Amino acid sequence: MRRPRLKIDPREGAHYYHCMSRTVNSEWLFAEGDREALRKLIWAVSEFCGLRVVTYAILSNHFHLLVKVPKATFVEDEEVLRRYAVLYPNSATPITGSGDNMPAASTINPLPSWMDKQRRQMGDLSAFMKILKQRFTNLFNTRHERHGTLWSERFKSVLVEGSRALKMIAAYIDLNAVRAGLVQDPKDYRFCGYSEAVAGNGRARKGLCEVIEEMSWKNAAPHYRRLLFGIGSKPSDTKGSISHQALEGMLRSKGVLPLHVVLRCRVRYLSEGGIVGSRNFVAGELQKLRRKYGRVRGLEPRTLPPIADWGPITLLRRCQAGICEPGSEPRRAKP
């Protein structure tokens, strides 16, 4: 039985989410051209929905997105039409109940019902991911002459606190290709937010500037790079990384690991949790869930031992309507 996804009402303010989706059977389906098509679509759908892509990573069988859902505001008609033209540049805007179409640039206004339908898809995380995955599935199936489902299941999402937790998740996402052994430097992997920012994409730079809390990319770039690799670290010639068991043992013993080493491992709670952030943030969001859904099983979130010099991180492992399981020991990562 599917349960409602953990989402905070946008009317309460802006929130960050880490989203991930994987191909059916985890098959390596996405060639370079497919990843490029998905990259372009991510930017187009985010602009249509009014969500900010903070950073992302696209690999052969899955993708990660760190997005900011802004505080809900009313979208004026002119802005609705502009966003629609971004996502559907070759489409027409319906203006009559009979289904007749005219270009969006027409001086004739579309039906109010059509405008309302577009607005309902804006500022909503689920609508964003639905449009993105459905449109890419159609594109991919047409290109490769296939049919049927492309994705293995519903997308996973984690509510992320700003500041420290946001930095960790952003770095975790941008280091995906490094962990996979595809590159030794994320700037060399074309399909991630950091690489696009280095290449000059203004929207990618704006997202990472928000992570580092700097106004300009010139100031944010060196800080974020040090975050990714650790001050004074050197690229490794080996493909692998430390084991998940070794990482957990080090955390239990309160050993200090450089953040770049931690994030190059498959830290499952960064992608499979429910809420990640400080204890106060997690507790506050849990209270909102209690008010919304009533009784929630699993009263206390779990605080993980400090990671490097970042201090403790609190995790609410799986949190949905009526069921909220505090973080258990992270499961062993699949090879």
Coordinates of N, CA and C in Angstrom, one line a residue, residues 4-7 16-21 65 67 125-126 129 154-160 270-275 316-320:
P4 N 1.4 8.5 1.6 CA 1.7 9.8 1.2 C 3.2 10.1 1.4
R5 N 3.8 10.8 0.4 CA 5.2 11.2 0.5 C 5.4 12.3 1.6
L6 N 6.6 12.2 2.2 CA 6.9 13.2 3.2 C 7.2 14.5 2.5
K7 N 6.3 15.5 2.5 CA 6.5 16.8 2.0 C 6.0 17.9 2.9
Y16 N 14.3 22.1 1.1 CA 15.2 21.4 0.2 C 14.9 19.9 0.2
Y17 N 15.0 19.2 -0.9 CA 14.8 17.8 -1.0 C 15.9 17.1 -1.9
H18 N 16.3 16.0 -1.4 CA 17.2 15.2 -2.2 C 16.4 14.0 -2.8
C19 N 16.3 14.0 -4.1 CA 15.5 13.0 -4.9 C 16.4 12.1 -5.7
M20 N 16.0 10.8 -5.8 CA 16.7 9.9 -6.5 C 15.8 8.9 -7.2
S21 N 16.1 8.5 -8.4 CA 15.3 7.5 -9.1 C 16.3 6.6 -9.9
L65 N 19.0 14.4 -7.6 CA 18.7 15.8 -7.7 C 18.6 16.4 -6.3
V67 N 17.0 19.7 -4.9 CA 16.1 20.8 -5.4 C 15.6 21.6 -4.2
L125 N 6.9 19.3 -5.6 CA 7.9 18.3 -5.9 C 7.5 17.1 -6.6
S126 N 6.3 16.6 -6.3 CA 5.8 15.4 -6.9 C 5.5 15.6 -8.4
M129 N 8.8 15.8 -10.4 CA 9.4 14.5 -10.7 C 8.5 13.7 -11.7
R154 N 8.7 4.3 -7.6 CA 8.6 5.7 -7.3 C 9.9 6.3 -6.9
F155 N 10.1 7.6 -7.1 CA 11.3 8.2 -6.7 C 11.4 8.3 -5.2
K156 N 12.6 8.3 -4.7 CA 12.9 8.5 -3.3 C 13.2 9.9 -3.0
S157 N 12.8 10.4 -1.8 CA 13.0 11.8 -1.5 C 13.4 11.9 0.0
V158 N 14.3 12.8 0.3 CA 14.8 13.1 1.6 C 14.6 14.6 1.9
L159 N 14.0 14.9 2.9 CA 13.9 16.3 3.3 C 15.2 16.8 4.0
V160 N 15.8 17.8 3.5 CA 17.2 18.2 3.9 C 17.1 19.6 4.5
L270 N 22.1 9.2 3.4 CA 22.0 10.5 2.6 C 21.0 10.4 1.5
S271 N 20.6 9.1 1.1 CA 19.7 9.0 0.0 C 18.5 8.2 0.3
E272 N 18.5 7.5 1.5 CA 17.3 6.6 1.8 C 16.7 7.0 3.1
G273 N 17.0 8.1 3.7 CA 16.4 8.5 4.9 C 15.1 9.3 4.6
G274 N 14.5 9.9 5.7 CA 13.3 10.6 5.5 C 13.6 12.1 5.7
I275 N 14.4 12.5 6.7 CA 14.8 13.8 7.0 C 16.2 13.8 7.5
L316 N 16.0 10.9 10.5 CA 14.7 10.2 10.6 C 14.6 9.3 9.4
R317 N 14.7 8.0 9.7 CA 15.0 7.1 8.6 C 13.9 7.0 7.5
R318 N 12.7 6.7 7.9 CA 11.7 6.5 7.0 C 10.4 7.1 7.6
C319 N 9.9 8.1 7.0 CA 8.8 8.9 7.6 C 7.7 9.1 6.6
Q320 N 6.5 8.5 6.8 CA 5.4 8.7 5.9 C 4.1 8.7 6.8

